[in-house]
CSV table of N, CA and C in Angstrom, one decimal:
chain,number,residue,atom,x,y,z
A,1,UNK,N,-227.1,20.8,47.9
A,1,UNK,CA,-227.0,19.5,47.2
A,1,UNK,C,-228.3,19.2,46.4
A,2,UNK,N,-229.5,19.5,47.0
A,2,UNK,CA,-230.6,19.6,46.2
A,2,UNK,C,-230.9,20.4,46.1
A,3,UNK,N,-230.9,21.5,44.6
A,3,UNK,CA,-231.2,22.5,44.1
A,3,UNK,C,-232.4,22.7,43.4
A,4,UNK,N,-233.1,23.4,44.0
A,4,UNK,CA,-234.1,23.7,42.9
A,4,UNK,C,-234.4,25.4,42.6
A,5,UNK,N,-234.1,25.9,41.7
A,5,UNK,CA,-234.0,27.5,41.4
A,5,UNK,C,-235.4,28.2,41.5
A,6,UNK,N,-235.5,29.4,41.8
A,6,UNK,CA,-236.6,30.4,41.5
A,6,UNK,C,-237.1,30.3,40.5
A,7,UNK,N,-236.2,29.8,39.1
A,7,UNK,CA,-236.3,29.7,37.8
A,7,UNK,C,-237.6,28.6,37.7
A,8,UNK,N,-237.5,27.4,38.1
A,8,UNK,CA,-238.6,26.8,38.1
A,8,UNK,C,-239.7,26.6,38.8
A,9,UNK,N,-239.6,26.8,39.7
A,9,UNK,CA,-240.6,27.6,40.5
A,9,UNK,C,-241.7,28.8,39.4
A,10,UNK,N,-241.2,29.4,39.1
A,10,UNK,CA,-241.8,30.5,38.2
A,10,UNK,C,-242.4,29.7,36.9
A,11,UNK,N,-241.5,28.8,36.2
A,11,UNK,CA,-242.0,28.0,35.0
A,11,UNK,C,-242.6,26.8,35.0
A,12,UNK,N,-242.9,26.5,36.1
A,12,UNK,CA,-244.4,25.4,36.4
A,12,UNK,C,-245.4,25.8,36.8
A,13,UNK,N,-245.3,27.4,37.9
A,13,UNK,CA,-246.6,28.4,37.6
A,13,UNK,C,-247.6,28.8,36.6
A,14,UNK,N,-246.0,29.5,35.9
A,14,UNK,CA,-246.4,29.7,34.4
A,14,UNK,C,-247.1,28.8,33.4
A,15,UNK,N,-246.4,27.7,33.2
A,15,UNK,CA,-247.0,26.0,32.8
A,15,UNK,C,-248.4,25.6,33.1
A,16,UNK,N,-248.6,26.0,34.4
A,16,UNK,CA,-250.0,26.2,35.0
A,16,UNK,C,-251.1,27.0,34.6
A,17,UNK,N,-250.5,28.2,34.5
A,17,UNK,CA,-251.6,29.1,33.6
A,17,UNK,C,-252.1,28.9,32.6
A,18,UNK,N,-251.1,28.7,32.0
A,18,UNK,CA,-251.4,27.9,30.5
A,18,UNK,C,-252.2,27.3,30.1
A,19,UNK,N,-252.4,26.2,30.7
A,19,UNK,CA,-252.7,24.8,31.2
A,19,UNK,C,-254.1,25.6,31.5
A,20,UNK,N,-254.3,26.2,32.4
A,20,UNK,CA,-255.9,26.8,32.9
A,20,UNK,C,-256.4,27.9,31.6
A,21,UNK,N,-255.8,28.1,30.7
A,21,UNK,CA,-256.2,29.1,30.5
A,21,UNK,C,-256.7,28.6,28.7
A,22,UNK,N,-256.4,27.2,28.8
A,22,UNK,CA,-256.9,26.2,27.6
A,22,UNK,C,-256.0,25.9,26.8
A,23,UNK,N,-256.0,25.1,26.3
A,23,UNK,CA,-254.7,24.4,25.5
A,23,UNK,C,-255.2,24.6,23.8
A,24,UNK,N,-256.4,25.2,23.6
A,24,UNK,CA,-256.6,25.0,22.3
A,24,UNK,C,-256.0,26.6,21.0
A,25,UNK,N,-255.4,27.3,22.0
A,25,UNK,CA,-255.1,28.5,21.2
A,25,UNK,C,-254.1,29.2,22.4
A,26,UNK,N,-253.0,29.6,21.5
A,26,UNK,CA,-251.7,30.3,22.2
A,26,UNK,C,-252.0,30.9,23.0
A,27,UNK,N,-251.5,31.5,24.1
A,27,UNK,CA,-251.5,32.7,25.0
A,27,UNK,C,-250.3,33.7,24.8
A,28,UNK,N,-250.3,34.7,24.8
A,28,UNK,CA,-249.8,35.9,25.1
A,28,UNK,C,-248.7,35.8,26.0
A,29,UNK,N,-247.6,35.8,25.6
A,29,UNK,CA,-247.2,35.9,27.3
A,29,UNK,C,-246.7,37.1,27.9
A,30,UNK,N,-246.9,38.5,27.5
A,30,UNK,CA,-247.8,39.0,28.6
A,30,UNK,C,-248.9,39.0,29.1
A,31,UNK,N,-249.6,38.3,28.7
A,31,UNK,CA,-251.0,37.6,29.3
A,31,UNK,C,-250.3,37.0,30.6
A,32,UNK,N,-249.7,36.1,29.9
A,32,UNK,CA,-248.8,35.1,31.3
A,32,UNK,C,-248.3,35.9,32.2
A,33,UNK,N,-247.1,36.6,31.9
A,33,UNK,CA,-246.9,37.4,32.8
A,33,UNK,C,-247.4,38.3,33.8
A,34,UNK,N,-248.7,38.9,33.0
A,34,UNK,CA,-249.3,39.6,34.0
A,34,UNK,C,-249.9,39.2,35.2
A,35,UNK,N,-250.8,37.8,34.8
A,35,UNK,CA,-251.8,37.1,35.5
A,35,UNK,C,-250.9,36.5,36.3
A,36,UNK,N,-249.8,36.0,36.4
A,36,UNK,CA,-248.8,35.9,37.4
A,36,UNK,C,-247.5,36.8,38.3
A,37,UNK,N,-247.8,38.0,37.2
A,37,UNK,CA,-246.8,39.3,38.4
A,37,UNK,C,-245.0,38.8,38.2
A,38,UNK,N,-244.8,38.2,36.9
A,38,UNK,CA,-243.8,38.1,36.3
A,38,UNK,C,-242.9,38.8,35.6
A,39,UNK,N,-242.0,39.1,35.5
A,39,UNK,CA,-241.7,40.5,34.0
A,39,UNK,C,-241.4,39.8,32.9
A,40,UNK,N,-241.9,40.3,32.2
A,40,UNK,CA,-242.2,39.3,30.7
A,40,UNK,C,-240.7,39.0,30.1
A,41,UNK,N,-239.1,39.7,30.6
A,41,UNK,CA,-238.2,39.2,29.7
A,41,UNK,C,-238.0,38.2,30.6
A,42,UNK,N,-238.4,37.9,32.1
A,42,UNK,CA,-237.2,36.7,32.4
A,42,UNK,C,-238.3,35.8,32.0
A,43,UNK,N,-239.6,35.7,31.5
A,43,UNK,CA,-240.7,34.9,31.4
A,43,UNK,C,-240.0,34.4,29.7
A,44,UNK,N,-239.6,35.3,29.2
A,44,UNK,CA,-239.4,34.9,27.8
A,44,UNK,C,-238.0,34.1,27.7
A,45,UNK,N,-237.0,34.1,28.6
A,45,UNK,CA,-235.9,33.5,28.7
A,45,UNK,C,-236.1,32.1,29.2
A,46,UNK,N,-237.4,32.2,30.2
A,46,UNK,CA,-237.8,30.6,30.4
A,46,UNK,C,-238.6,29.5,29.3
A,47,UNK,N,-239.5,30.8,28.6
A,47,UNK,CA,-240.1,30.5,27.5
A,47,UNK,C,-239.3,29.6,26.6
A,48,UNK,N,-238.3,30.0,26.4
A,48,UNK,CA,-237.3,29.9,25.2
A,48,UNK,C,-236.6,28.9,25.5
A,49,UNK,N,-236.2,28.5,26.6
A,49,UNK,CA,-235.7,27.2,27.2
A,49,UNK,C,-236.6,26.4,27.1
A,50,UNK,N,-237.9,26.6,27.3
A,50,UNK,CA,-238.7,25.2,27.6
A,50,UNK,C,-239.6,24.4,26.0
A,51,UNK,N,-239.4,25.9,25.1
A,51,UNK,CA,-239.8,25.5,24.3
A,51,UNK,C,-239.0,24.7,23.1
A,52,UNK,N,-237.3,25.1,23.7
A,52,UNK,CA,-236.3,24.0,22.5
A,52,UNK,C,-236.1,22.6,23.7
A,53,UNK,N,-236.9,22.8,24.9
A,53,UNK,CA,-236.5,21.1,25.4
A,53,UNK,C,-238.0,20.6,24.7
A,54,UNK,N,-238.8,21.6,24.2
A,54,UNK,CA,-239.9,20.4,23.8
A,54,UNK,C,-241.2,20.6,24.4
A,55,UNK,N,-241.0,21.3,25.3
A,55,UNK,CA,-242.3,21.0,26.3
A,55,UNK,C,-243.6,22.7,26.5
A,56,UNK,N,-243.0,23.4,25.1
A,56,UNK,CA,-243.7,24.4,24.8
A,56,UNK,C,-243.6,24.7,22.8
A,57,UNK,N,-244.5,25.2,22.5
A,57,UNK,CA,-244.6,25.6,21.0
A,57,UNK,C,-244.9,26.7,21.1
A,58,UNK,N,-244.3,28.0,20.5
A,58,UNK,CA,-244.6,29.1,20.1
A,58,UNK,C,-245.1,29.4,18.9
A,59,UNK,N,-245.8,30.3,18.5
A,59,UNK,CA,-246.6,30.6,17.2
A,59,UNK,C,-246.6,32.5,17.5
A,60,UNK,N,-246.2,32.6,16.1
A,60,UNK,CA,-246.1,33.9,15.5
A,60,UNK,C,-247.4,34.5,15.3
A,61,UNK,N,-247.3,36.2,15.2
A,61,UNK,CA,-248.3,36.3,14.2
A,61,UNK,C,-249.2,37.2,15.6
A,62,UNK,N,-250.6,38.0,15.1
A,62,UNK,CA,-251.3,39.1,16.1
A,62,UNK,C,-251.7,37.9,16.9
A,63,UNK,N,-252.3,36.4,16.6
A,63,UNK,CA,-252.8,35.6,17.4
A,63,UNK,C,-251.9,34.4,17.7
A,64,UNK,N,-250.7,34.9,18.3
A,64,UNK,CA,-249.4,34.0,18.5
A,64,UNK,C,-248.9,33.9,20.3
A,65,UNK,N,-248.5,33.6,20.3
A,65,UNK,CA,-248.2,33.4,22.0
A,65,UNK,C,-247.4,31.9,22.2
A,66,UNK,N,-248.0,31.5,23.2
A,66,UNK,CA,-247.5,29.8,23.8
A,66,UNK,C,-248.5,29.0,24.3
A,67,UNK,N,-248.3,27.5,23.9
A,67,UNK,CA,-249.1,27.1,24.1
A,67,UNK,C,-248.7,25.3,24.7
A,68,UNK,N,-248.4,25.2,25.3
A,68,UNK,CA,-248.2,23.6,26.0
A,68,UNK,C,-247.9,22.7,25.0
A,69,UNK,N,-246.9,21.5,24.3
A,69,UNK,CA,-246.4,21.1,23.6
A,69,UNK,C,-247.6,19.4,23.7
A,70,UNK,N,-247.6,19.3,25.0
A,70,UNK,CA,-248.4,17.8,24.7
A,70,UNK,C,-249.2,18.3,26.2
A,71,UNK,N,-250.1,17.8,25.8
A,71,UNK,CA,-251.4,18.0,27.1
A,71,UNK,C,-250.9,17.7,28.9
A,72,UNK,N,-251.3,19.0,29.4
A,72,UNK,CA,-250.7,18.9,30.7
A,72,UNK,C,-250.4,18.0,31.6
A,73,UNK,N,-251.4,16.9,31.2
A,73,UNK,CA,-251.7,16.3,32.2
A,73,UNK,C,-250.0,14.7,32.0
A,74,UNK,N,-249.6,15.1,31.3
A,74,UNK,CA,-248.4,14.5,30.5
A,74,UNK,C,-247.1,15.3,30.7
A,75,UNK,N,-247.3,16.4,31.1
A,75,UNK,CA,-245.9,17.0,31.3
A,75,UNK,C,-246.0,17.1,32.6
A,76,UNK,N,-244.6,16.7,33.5
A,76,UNK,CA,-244.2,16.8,34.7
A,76,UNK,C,-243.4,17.3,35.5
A,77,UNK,N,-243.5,18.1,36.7
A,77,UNK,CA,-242.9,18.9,37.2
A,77,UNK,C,-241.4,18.5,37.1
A,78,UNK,N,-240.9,17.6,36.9
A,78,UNK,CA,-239.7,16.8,37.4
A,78,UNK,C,-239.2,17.2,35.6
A,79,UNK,N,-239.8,17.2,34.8
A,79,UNK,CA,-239.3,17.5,33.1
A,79,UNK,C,-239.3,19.2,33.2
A,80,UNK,N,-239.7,20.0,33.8
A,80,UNK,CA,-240.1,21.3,33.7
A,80,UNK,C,-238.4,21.4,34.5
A,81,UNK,N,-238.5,21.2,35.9
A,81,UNK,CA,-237.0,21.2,36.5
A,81,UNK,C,-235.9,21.2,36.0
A,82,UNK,N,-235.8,19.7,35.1
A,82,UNK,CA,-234.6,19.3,35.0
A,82,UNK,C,-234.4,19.8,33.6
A,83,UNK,N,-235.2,20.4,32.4
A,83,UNK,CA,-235.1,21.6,31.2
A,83,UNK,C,-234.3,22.8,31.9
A,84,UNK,N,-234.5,23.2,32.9
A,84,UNK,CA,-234.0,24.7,33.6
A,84,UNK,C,-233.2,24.6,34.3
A,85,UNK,N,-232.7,23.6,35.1
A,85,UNK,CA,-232.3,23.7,36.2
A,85,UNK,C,-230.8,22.2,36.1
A,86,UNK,N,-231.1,21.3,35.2
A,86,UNK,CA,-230.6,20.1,34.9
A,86,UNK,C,-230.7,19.1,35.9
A,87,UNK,N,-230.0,17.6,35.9
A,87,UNK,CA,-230.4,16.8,36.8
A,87,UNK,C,-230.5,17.1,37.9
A,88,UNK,N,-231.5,17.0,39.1
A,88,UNK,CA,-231.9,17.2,39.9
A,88,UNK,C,-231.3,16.3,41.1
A,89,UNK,N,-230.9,17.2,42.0
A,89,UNK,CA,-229.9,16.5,43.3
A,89,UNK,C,-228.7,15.6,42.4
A,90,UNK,N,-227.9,15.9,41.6
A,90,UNK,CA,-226.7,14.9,41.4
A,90,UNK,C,-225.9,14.7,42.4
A,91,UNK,N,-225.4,16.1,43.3
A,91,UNK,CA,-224.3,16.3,44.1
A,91,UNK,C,-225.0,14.6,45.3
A,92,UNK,N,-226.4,15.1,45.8
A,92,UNK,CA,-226.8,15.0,46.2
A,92,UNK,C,-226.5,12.7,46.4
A,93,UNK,N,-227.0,12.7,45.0
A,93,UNK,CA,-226.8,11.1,44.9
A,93,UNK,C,-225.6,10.5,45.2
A,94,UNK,N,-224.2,11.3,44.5
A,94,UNK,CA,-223.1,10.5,44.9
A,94,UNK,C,-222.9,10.5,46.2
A,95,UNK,N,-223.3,11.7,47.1
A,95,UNK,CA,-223.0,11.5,48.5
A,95,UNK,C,-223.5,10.5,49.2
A,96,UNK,N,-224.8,10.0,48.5
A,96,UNK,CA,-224.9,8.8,49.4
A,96,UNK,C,-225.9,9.0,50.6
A,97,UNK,N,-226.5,8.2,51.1
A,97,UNK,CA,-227.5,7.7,52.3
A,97,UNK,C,-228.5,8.3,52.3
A,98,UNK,N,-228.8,9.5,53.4
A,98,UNK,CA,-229.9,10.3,53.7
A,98,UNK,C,-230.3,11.2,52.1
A,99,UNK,N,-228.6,11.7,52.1
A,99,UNK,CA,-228.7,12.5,50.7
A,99,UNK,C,-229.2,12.1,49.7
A,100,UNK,N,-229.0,10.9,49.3
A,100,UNK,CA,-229.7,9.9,48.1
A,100,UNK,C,-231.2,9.6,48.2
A,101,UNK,N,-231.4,9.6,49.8
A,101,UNK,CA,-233.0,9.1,49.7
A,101,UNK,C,-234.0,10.3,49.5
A,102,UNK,N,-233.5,11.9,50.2
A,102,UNK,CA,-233.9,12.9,49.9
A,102,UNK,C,-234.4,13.3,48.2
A,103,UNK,N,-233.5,13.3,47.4
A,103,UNK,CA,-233.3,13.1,45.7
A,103,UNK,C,-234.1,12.4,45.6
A,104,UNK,N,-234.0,11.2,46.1
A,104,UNK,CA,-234.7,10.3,45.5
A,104,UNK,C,-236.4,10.1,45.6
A,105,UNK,N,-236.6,11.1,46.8
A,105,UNK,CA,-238.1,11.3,47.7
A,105,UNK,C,-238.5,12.8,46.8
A,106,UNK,N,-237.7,13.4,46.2
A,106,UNK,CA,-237.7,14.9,45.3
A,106,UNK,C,-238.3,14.5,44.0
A,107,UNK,N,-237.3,13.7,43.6
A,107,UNK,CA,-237.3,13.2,41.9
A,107,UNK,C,-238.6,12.5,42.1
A,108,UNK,N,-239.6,11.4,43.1
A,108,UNK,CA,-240.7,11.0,42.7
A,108,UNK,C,-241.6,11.7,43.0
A,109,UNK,N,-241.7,12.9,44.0
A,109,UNK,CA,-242.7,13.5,43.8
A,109,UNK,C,-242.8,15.0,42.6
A,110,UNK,N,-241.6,15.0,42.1
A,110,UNK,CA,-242.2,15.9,40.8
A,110,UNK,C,-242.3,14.9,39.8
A,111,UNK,N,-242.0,14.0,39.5
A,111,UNK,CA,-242.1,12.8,38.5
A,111,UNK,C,-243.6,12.2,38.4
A,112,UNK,N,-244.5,12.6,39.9
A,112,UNK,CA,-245.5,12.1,39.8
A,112,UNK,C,-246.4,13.2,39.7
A,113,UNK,N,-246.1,14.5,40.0
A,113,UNK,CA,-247.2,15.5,39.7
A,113,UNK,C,-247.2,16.0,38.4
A,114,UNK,N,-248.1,16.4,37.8
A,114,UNK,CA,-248.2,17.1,36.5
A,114,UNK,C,-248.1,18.4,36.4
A,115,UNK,N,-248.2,19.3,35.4
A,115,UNK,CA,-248.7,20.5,35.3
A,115,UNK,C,-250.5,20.5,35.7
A,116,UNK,N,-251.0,19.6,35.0
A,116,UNK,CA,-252.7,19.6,35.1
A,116,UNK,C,-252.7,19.7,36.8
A,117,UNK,N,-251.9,18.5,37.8
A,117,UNK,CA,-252.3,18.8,38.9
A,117,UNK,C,-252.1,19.9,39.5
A,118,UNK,N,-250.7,20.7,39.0
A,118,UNK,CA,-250.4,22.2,39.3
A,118,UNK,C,-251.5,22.9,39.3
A,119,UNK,N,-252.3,23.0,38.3
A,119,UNK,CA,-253.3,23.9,37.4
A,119,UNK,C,-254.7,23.4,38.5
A,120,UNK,N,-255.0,22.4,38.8
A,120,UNK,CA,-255.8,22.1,39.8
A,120,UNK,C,-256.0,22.4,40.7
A,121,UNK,N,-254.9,21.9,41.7
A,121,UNK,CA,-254.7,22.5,43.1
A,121,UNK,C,-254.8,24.3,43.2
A,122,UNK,N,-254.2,24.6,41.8
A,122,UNK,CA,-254.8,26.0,42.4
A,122,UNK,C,-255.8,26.6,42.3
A,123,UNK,N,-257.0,25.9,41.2
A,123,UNK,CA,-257.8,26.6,40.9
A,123,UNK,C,-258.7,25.6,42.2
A,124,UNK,N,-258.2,24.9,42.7
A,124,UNK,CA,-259.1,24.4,44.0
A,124,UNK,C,-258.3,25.3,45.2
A,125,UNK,N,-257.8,25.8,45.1
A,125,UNK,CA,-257.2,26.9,46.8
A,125,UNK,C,-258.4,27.9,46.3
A,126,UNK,N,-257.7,28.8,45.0
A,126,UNK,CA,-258.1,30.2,44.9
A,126,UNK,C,-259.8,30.0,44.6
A,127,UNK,N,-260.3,28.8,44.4
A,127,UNK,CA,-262.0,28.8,44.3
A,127,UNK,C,-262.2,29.2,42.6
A,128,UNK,N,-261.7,29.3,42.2
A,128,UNK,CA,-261.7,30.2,40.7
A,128,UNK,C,-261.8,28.5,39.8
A,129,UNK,N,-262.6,28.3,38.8
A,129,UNK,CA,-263.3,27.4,37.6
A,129,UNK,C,-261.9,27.2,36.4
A,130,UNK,N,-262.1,26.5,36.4
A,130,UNK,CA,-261.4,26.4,34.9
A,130,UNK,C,-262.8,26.6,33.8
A,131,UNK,N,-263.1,27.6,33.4
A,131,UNK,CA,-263.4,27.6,32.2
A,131,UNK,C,-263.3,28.4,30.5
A,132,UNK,N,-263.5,27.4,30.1
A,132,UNK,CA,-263.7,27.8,28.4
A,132,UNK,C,-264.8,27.7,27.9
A,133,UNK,N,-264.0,28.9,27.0
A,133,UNK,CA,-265.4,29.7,26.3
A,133,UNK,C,-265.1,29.2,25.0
């Protein structure tokens, strides 16, 4: 009833990296893929979805890759889901009661985290800096 795929899971990681890895010039995405142990076609099928909902820009070219559509800290887990995966718990809402408050306890907390906090929390587990050069 509440679904959430491997698919997104993998593309808020990825969103993450991104996000850590600076927003002022494209990445590679096998860059992406590597640094997360991805295989670059299903990385490029999520690519491709997230970038006609909006929430990624591709750029051509030897210095071309991807690159975050509007600043992380503005894109949200709950926009990254429901691009991939569509509305989140519907089954879930008509059923009603517990089912509805679950969705409804789902939908706010990806609505309230970001990508930036994605990109945070991990670079606060793994000890590893966000920096740019």
């Amino acid at each position: 009833m509440i679904s959430v795929t491997s698919k997104s899971r993998y593309a808020v990681v990825a969103l993450a990296e991104l996000a850590r890895s600076g927003n002022d010039r494209p990445v590679p995405i096998a860059a992406v893929a590597e640094r997360r142990g991805m295989p670059v076609q299903f990385l490029e099928q999520l690519f491709s979805t997230l970038r006609r909902s909006g929430l990624l820009e591709s750029y051509r070219g030897t210095k071309g890759g991807y690159a975050l559509a509007r600043p992380a800290d503005e894109i949200t887990v709950l926009e990254v889901v429901q691009a991939l995966d569509g509305k989140v718990g519907e089954e879930g809402k008509e059923a009603g009661g517990i089912w509805a408050e679950g969705v409804d306890a789902l939908r706010g907390v990806f609505s309230q985290t970001t990508i930036a906090d994605i990109a945070s929390r991990e670079s606060a587990g793994t000890g590893s800096g966000m920096y740019n050069i």
